[in-house]
Short mmCIF file of C-alpha atoms in Angstrom, two decimals:
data_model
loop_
_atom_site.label_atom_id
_atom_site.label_comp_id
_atom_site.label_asym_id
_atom_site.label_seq_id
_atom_site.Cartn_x
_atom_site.Cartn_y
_atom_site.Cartn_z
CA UNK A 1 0.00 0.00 0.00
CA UNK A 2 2.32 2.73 1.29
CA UNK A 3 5.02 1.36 -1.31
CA UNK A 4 2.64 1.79 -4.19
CA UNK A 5 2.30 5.31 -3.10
CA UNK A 6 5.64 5.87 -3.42
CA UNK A 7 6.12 4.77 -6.22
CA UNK A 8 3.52 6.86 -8.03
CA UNK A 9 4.74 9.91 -6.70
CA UNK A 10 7.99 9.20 -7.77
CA UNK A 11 7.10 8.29 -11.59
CA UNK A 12 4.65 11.23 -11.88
CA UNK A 13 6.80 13.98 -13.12
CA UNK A 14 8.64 11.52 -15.80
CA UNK A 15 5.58 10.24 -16.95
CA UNK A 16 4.30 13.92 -18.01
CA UNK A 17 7.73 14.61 -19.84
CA UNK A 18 7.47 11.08 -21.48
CA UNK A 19 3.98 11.73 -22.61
CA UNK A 20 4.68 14.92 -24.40
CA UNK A 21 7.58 14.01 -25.96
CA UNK A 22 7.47 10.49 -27.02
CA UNK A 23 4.04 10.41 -28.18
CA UNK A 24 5.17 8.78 -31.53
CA UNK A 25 8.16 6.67 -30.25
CA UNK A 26 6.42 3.18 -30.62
CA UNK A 27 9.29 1.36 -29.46
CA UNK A 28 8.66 2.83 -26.17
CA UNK A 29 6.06 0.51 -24.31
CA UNK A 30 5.05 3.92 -21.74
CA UNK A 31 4.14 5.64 -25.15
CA UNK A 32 0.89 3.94 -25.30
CA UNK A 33 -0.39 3.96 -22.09
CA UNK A 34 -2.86 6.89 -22.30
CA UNK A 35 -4.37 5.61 -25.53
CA UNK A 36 -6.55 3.75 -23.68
CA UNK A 37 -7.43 6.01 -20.89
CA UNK A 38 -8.58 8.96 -23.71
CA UNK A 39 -10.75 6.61 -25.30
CA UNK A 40 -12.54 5.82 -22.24
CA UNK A 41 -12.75 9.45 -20.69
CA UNK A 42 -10.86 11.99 -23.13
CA UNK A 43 -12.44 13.90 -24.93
CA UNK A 44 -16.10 13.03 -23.85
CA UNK A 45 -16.42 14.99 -20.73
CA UNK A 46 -14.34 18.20 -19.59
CA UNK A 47 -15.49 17.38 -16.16
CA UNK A 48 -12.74 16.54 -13.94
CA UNK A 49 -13.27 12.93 -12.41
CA UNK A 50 -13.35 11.96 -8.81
CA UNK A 51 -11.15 8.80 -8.77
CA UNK A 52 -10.77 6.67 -5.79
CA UNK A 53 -8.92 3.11 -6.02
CA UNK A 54 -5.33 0.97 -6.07
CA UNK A 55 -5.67 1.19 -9.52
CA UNK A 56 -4.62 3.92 -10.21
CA UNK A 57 -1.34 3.45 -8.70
CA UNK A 58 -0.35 0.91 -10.73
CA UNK A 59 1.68 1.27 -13.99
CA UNK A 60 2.31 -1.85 -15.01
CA UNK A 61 -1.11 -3.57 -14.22
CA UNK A 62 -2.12 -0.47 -16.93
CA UNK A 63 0.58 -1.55 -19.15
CA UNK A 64 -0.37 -5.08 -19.26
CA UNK A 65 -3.70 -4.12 -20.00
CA UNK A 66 -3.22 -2.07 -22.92
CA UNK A 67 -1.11 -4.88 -24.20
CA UNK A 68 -3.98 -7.70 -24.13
CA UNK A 69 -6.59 -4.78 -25.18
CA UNK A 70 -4.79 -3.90 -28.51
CA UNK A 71 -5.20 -7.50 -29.79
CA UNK A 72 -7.90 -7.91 -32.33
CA UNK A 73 -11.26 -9.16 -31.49
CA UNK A 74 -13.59 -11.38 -33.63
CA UNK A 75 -17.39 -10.34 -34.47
CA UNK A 76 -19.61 -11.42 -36.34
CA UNK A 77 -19.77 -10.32 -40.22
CA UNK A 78 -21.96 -7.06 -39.57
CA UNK A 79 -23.19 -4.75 -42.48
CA UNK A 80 -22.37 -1.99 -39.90
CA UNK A 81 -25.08 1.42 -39.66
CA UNK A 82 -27.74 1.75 -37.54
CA UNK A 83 -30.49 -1.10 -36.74
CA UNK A 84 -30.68 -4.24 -34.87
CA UNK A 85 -27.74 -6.69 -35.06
CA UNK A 86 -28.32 -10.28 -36.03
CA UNK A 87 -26.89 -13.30 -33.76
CA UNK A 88 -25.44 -16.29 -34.72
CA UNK A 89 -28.91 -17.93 -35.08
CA UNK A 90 -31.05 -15.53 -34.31
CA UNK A 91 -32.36 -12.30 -32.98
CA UNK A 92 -32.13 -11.38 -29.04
CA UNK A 93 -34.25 -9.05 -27.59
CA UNK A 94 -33.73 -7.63 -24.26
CA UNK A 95 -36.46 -7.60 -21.28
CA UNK A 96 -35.86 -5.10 -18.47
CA UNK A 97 -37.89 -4.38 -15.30
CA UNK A 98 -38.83 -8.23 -14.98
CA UNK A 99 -40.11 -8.50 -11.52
CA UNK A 100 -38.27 -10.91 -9.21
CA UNK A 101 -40.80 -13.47 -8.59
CA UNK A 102 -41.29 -14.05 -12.27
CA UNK A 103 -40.56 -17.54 -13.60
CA UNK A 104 -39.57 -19.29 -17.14
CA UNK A 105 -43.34 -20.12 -18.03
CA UNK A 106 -44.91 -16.84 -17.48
CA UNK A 107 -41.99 -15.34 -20.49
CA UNK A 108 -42.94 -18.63 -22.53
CA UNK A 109 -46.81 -17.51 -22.01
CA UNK A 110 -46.08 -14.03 -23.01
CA UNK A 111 -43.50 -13.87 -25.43
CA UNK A 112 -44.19 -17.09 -27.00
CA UNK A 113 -47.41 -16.20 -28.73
CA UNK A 114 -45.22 -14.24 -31.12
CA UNK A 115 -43.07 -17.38 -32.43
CA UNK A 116 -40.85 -19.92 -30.80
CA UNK A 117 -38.49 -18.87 -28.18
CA UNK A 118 -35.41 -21.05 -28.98
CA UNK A 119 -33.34 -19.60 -25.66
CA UNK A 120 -34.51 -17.98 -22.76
CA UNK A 121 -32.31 -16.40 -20.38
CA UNK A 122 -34.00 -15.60 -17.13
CA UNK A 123 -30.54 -14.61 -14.71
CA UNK A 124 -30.50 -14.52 -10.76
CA UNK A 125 -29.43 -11.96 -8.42
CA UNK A 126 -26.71 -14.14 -6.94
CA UNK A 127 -27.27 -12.93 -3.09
CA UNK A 128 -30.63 -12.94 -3.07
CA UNK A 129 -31.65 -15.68 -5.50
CA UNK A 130 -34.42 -13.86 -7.04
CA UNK A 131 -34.34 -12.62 -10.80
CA UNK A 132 -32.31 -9.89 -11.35
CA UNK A 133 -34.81 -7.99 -13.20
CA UNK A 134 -33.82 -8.59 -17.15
CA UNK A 135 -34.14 -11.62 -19.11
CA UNK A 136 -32.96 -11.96 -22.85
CA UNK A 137 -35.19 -13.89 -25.37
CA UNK A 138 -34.02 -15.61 -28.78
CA UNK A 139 -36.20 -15.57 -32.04
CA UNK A 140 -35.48 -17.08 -35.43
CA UNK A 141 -36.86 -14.35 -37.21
CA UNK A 142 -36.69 -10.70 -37.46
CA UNK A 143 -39.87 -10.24 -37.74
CA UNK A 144 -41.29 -11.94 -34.77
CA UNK A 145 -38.50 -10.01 -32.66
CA UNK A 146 -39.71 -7.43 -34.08
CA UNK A 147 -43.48 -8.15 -33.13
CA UNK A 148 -42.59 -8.95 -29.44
CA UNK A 149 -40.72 -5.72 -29.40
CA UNK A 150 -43.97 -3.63 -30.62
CA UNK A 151 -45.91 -5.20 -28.28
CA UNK A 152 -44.45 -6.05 -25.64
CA UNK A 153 -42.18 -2.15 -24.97
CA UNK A 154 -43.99 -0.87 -22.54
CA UNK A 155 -46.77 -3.31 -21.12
CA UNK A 156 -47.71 -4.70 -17.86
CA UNK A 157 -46.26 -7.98 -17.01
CA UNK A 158 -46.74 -9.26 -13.35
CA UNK A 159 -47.06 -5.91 -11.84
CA UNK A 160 -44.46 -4.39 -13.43
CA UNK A 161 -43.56 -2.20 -16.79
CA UNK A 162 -41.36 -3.51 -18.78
CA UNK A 163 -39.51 -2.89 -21.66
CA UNK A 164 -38.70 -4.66 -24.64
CA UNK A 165 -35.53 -3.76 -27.18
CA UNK A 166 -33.31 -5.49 -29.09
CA UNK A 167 -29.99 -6.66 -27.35
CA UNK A 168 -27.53 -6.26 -30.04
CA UNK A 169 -26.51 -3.30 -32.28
CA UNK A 170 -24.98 -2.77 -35.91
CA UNK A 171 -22.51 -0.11 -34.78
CA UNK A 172 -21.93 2.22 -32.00
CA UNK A 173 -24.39 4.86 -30.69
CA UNK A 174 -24.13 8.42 -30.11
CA UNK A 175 -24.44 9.35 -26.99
CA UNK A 176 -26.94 12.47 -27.16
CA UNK A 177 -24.55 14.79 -25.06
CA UNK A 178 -21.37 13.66 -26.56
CA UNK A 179 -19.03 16.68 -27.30
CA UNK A 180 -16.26 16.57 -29.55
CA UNK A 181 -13.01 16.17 -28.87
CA UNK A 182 -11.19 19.55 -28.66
CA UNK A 183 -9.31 20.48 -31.38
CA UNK A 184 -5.78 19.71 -29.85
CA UNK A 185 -6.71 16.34 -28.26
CA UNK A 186 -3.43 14.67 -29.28
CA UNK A 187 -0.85 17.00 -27.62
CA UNK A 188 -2.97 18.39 -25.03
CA UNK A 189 -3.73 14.21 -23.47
CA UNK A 190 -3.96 14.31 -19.42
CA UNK A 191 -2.16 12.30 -17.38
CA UNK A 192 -4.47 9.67 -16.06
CA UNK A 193 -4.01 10.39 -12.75
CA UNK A 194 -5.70 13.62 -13.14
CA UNK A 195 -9.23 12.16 -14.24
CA UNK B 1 -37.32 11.03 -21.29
CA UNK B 2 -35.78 13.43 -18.01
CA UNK B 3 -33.81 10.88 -16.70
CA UNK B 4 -30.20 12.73 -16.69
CA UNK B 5 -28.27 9.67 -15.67
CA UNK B 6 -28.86 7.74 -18.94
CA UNK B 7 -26.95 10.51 -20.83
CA UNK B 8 -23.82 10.32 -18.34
CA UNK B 9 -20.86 8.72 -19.30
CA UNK B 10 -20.44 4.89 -18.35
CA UNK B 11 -17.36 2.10 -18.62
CA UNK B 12 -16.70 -0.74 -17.16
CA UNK B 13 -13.97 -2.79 -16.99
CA UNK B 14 -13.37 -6.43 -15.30
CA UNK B 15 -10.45 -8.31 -15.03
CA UNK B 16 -9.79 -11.76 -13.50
CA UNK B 17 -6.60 -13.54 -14.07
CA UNK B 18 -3.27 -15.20 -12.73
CA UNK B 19 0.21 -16.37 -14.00
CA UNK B 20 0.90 -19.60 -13.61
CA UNK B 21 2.08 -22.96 -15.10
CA UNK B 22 -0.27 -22.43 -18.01
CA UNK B 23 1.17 -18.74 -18.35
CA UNK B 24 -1.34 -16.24 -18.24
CA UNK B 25 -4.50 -17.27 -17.79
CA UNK B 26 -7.60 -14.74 -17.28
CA UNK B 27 -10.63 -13.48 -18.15
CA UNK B 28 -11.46 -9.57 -18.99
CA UNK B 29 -14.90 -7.50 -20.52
CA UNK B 30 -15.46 -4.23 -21.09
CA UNK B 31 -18.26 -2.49 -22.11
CA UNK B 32 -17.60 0.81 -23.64
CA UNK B 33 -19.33 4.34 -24.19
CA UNK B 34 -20.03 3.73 -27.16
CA UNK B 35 -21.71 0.56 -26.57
CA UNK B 36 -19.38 -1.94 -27.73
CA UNK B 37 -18.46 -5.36 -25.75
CA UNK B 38 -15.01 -6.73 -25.24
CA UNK B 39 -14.88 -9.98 -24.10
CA UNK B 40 -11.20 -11.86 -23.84
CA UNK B 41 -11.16 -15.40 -22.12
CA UNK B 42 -7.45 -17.06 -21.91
CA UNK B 43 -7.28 -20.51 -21.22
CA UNK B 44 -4.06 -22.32 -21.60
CA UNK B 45 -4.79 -25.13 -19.67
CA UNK B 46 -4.44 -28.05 -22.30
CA UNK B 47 -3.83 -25.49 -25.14
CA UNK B 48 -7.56 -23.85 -25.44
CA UNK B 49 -6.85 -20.98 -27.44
CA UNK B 50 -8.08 -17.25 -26.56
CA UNK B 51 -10.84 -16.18 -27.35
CA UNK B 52 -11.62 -12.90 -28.55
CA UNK B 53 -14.64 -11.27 -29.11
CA UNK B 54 -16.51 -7.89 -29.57
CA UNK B 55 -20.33 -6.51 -30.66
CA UNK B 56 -21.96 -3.86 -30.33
CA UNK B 57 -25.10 -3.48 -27.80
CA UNK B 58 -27.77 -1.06 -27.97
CA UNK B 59 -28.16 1.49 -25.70
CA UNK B 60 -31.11 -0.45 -23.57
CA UNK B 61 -28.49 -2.98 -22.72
CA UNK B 62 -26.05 -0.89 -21.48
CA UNK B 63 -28.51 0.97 -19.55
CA UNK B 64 -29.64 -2.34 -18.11
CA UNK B 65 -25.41 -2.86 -17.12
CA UNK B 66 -25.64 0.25 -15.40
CA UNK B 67 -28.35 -0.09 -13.57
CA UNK B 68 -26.89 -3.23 -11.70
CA UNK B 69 -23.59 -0.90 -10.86
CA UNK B 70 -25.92 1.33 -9.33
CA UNK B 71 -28.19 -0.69 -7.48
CA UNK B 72 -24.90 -2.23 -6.01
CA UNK B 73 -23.79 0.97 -4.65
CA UNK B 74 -20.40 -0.26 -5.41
CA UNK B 75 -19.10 3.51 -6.56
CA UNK B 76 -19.44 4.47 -2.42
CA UNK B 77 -16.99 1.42 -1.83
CA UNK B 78 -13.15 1.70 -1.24
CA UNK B 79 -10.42 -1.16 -1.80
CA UNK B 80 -8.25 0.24 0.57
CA UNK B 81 -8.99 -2.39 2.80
CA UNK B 82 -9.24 -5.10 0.33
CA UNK B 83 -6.76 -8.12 0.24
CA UNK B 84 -4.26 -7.21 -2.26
CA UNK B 85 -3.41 -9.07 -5.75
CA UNK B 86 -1.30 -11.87 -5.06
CA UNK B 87 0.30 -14.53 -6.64
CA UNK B 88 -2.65 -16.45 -6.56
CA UNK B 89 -4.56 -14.12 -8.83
CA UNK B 90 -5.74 -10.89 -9.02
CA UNK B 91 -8.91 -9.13 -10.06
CA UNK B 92 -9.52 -5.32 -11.16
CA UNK B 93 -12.90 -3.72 -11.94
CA UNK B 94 -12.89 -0.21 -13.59
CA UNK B 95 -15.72 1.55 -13.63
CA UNK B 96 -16.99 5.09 -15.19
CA UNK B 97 -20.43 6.65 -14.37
CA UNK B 98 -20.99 10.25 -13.84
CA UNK B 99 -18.05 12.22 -12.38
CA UNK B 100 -16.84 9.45 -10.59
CA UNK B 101 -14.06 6.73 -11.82
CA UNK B 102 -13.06 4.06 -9.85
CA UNK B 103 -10.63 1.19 -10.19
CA UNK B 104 -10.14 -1.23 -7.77
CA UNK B 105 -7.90 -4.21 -7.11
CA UNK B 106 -7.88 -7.49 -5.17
CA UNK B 107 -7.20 -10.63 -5.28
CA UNK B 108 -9.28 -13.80 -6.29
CA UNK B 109 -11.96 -14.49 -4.05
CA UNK B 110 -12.68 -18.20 -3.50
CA UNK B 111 -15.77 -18.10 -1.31
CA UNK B 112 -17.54 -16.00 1.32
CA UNK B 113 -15.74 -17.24 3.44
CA UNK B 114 -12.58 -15.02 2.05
CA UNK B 115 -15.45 -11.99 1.94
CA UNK B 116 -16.39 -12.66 6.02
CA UNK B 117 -12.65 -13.03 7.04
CA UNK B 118 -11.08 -9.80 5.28
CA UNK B 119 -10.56 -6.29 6.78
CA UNK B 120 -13.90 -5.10 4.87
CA UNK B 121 -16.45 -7.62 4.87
CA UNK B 122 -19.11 -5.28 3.78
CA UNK B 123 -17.38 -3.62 0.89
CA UNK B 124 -15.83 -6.64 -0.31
CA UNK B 125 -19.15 -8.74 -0.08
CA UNK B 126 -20.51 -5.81 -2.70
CA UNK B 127 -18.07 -6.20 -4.83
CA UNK B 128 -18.44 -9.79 -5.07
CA UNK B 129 -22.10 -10.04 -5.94
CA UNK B 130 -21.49 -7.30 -8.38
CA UNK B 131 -19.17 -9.29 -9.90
CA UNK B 132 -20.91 -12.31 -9.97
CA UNK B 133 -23.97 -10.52 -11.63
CA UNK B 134 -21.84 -8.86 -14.28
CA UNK B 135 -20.21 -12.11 -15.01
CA UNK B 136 -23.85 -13.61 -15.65
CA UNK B 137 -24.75 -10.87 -17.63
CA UNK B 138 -22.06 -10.83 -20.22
CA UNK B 139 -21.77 -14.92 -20.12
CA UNK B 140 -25.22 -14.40 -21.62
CA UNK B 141 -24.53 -12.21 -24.26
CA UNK B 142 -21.79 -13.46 -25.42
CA UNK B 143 -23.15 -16.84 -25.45
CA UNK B 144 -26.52 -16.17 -27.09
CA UNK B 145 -24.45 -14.06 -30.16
CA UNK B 146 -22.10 -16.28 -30.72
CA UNK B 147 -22.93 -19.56 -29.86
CA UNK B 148 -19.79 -20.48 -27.31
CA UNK B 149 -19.67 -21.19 -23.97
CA UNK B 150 -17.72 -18.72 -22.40
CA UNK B 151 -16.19 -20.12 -19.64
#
């Protein structure tokens, strides 16, 4: 504990100089440790963050990180844009504000009248062992994803108002308050610590 | 819709891992503004491969993500008084909402018993369930798109 905070004091005013001078030196592993960080919280919010946690005292945990992050990752062949996101054999749709007491027949009863459910996924809250409050539902077609979603978004079920979307996405969204990056993002990158 | 807290930032980041015999072995998600999934599982125990994998959810899931984080109350936790990463493992969860970032560390956490027993019983127990409900959550996304079991 008191080492680690030693230790970050001590590499704090290196790691600034580093930063804005060896943005470009690849061979340098330290170069591309805030690459990460910005595209989590640069840019997005000028807010400064209250941070709290052993985390962020540790360089080479972040390091290590960055290294396993930068590999690629497999998806499925997407046509990219907006809309709903096909699965590998089918469409999932998304339940929220499932009340705890509900069980696997009363979704079947509901959502089944659309078309055949071929997977249900009705998760526990592991302390308390009731449902957590979401399931996730699998169609074979579009179309009867698409039903359930029409009529089901916004109904009563046990109580409760739920709502019904689909699960997976084309692309990214845009986050309605998102700001753009200032104009000198590249040079102008914080030291993580600062967030 | 008035509800300010859906338009606030959020990330989260897990990380559960160890290096041992079968080099580095661990498992790691993410789930990102945007809305995109990471999910990296590392198995070398008889040569299983890694698996990599990424999609993009819609804004109703993430939503859904954050509202477990919340309900948890994990962002009033510390890990001050957590049992540190050791060479048995270590685990890290990052997470991003509002104007608060956190990023904790421990180390693997067999049973309650190891929750009951530490310095900070209550914290830790948080973080635990959290962890275990996140875990569910992305085992069933990933597992529903693409068809793998992802442990």
């Amino acid at each position: 504990m008191a080492n680690a905070e030693v230790e970050a004091v001590d590499f704090e005013p290196e790691e600034d100089d580093l930063m804005d001078e060896d943005v470009d030196a690849s061979s340098s592993p330290r170069a591309t440790i805030p690459k990460l960080k910005s595209a989590i919280t640069g840019g997005s919010s000028s807010a400064p963050k209250k941070t709290k946690g052993r985390g962020f005292r540790e360089e080479a945990a972040e390091a290590d990180r960055n290294a396993r992050m930068s590999a690629r990752f497999d998806s499925l062949d997407s046509e990219g844009g907006p809309g709903p996101e096909r699965s590998i054999e089918g469409w999932i749709v998304l339940v929220t504000g499932v009340n705890e007491e509900t069980q696997e027949d009363d979704l079947h009863n509901d959502f089944g009248e659309f078309g055949e459910i071929k997977n249900l996924h009705l998760n526990l809250d592991r302390r308390t062992g009731f449902v957590k409050g979401y399931a996730f539902i699998e169609y074979e077609s579009f179309e009867v994803a698409q039903r359930a979603i029409s009529e089901k978004d916004g109904a009563e079920f046990l109580t409760q108002t739920i709502h019904v979307d689909w699960a997976f996405s084309r692309g990214p969204f845009k986050r309605r308050n998102a700001r753009r990056r200032s104009p000198h993002g590249h040079r102008s990158r914080s030291p993580r610590r600062r967030f | 819709m008035g509800d300010m807290a859906e338009n606030d930032e959020f990330y989260l980041r897990y990380y559960v891992g160890h290096k041992g015999k079968f080099g580095h072995e661990f498992l790691e998600f993410e789930f990102r503004p945007d809305g995109k999934l990471r999910y990296a599982n590392n198995s070398n125990y008889k040569n299983d491969t890694m698996i990599r994998k990424e999609v993009f959810l819609t804004p109703s899931v993430l939503k859904e993500c954050r509202r477990i984080v919340a309900d948890s109350e994990i962002m009033k936790e510390d890990d001050n008084n957590w049992p540190e990463p050791d060479r048995v493992g270590r685990q890290e969860l990052e997470i991003v909402m509002g104007n608060e970032h956190i990023s904790f560390t421990t180390s693997k956490i067999g049973s309650l018993m190891d929750v009951q027993t530490s310095n900070d019983p209550e914290g830790l127990r948080i973080f635990y369930y959290l962890v275990q409900d996140l875990k569910c959550f992305v085992f069933s996304l990933i597992s529903l798109h693409f068809k793998i079991k992802p442990i």
